[in-house]
PDB file of C-alpha atoms and ligand atoms in Angstrom:
ATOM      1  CA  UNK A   1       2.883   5.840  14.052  1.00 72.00           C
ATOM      2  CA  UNK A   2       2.926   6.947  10.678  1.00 68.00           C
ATOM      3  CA  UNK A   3      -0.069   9.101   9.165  1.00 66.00           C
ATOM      4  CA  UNK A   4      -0.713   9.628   5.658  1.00 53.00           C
ATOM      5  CA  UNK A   5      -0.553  12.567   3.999  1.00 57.00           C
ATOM      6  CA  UNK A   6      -3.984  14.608   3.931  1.00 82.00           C
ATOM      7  CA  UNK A   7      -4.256  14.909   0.539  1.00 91.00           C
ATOM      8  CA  UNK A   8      -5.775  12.850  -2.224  1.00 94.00           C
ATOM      9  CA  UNK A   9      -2.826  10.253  -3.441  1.00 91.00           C
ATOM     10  CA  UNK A  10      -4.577  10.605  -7.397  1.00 93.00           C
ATOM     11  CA  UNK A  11      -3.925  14.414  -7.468  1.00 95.00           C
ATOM     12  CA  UNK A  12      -3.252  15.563  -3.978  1.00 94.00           C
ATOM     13  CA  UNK A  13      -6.163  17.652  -3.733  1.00 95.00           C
ATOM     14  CA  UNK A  14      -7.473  17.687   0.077  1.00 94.00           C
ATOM     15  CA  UNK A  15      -9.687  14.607   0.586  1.00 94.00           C
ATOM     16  CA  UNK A  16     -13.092  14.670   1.233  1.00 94.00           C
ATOM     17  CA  UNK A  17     -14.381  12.899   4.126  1.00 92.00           C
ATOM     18  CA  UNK A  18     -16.876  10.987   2.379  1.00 94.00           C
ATOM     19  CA  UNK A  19     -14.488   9.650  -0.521  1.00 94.00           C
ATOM     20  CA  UNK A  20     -11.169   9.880   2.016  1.00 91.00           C
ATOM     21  CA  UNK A  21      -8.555   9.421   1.287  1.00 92.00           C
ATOM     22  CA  UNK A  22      -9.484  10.680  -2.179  1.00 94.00           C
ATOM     23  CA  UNK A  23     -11.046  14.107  -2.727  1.00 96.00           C
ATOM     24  CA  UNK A  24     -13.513  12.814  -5.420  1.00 96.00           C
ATOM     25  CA  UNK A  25     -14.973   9.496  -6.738  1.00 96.00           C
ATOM     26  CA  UNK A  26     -13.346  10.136  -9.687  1.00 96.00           C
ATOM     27  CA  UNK A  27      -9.838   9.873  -7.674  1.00 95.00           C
ATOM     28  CA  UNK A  28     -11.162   6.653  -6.339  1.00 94.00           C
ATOM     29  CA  UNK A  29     -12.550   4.963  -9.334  1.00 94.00           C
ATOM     30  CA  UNK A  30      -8.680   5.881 -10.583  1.00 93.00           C
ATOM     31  CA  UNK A  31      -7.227   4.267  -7.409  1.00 91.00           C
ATOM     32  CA  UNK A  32      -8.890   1.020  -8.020  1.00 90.00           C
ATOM     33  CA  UNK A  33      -8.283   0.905 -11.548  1.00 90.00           C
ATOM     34  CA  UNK A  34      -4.500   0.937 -10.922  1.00 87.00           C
ATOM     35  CA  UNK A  35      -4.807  -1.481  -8.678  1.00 84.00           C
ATOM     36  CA  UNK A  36      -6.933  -3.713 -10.995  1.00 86.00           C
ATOM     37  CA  UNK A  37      -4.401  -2.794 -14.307  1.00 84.00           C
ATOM     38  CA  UNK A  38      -1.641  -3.899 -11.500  1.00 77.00           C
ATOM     39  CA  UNK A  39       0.162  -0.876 -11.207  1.00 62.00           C
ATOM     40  CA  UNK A  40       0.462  -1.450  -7.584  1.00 55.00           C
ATOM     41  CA  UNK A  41       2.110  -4.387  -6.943  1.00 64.00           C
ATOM     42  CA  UNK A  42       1.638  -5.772  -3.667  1.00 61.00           C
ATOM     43  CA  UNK A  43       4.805  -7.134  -2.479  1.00 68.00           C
ATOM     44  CA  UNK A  44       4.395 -10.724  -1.300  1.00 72.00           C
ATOM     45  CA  UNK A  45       6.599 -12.271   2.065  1.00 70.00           C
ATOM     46  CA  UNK A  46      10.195 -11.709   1.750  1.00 65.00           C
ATOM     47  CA  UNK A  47      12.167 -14.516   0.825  1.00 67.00           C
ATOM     48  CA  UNK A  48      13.786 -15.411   3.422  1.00 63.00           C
ATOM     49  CA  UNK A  49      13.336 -18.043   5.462  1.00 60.00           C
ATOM     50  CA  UNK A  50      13.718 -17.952   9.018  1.00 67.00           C
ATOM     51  CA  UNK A  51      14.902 -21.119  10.076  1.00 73.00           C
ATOM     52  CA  UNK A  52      16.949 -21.937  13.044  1.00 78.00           C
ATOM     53  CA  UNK A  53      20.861 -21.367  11.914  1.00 75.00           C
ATOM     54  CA  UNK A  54      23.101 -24.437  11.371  1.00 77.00           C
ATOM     55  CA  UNK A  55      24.572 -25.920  14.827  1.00 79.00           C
ATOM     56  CA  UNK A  56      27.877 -24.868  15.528  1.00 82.00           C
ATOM     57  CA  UNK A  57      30.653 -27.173  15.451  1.00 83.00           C
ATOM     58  CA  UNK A  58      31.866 -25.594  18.015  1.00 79.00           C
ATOM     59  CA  UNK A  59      28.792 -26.180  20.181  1.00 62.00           C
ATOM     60  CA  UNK A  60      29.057 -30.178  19.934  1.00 61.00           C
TER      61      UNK A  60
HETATM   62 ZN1   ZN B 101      -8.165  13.613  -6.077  1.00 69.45          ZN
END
């Protein structure tokens, strides 16, 4: 289990419970507008695929 930090991720003020995790709506707002501008990237599936591996020539 991992917990977050108790402090606003904008300025790392302690949050308040009504704009948690931020500590203002102002930190919010800010939040979403990196997200919107794309400053968080959200990191798709990794590329790999997982297939079943080749047979082994051994195994025929
Ligand atoms: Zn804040």
């Amino acid at each position: 289990m991992v917990k977050p930090a108790p402090s606003c991720p904008i300025c790392g003020r302690l949050p308040s419970e009504r704009y948690a995790p931020f500590c203002t709506p102002r930190c919010q707002e800010v939040d979403l507008g990196r997200w919107l501008t794309g400053v968080y990237r959200i990191p798709g599936p990794p590329a790999e695929l997982d297939e079943d591996p080749p047979p082994s020539p051994e195994a025929a």
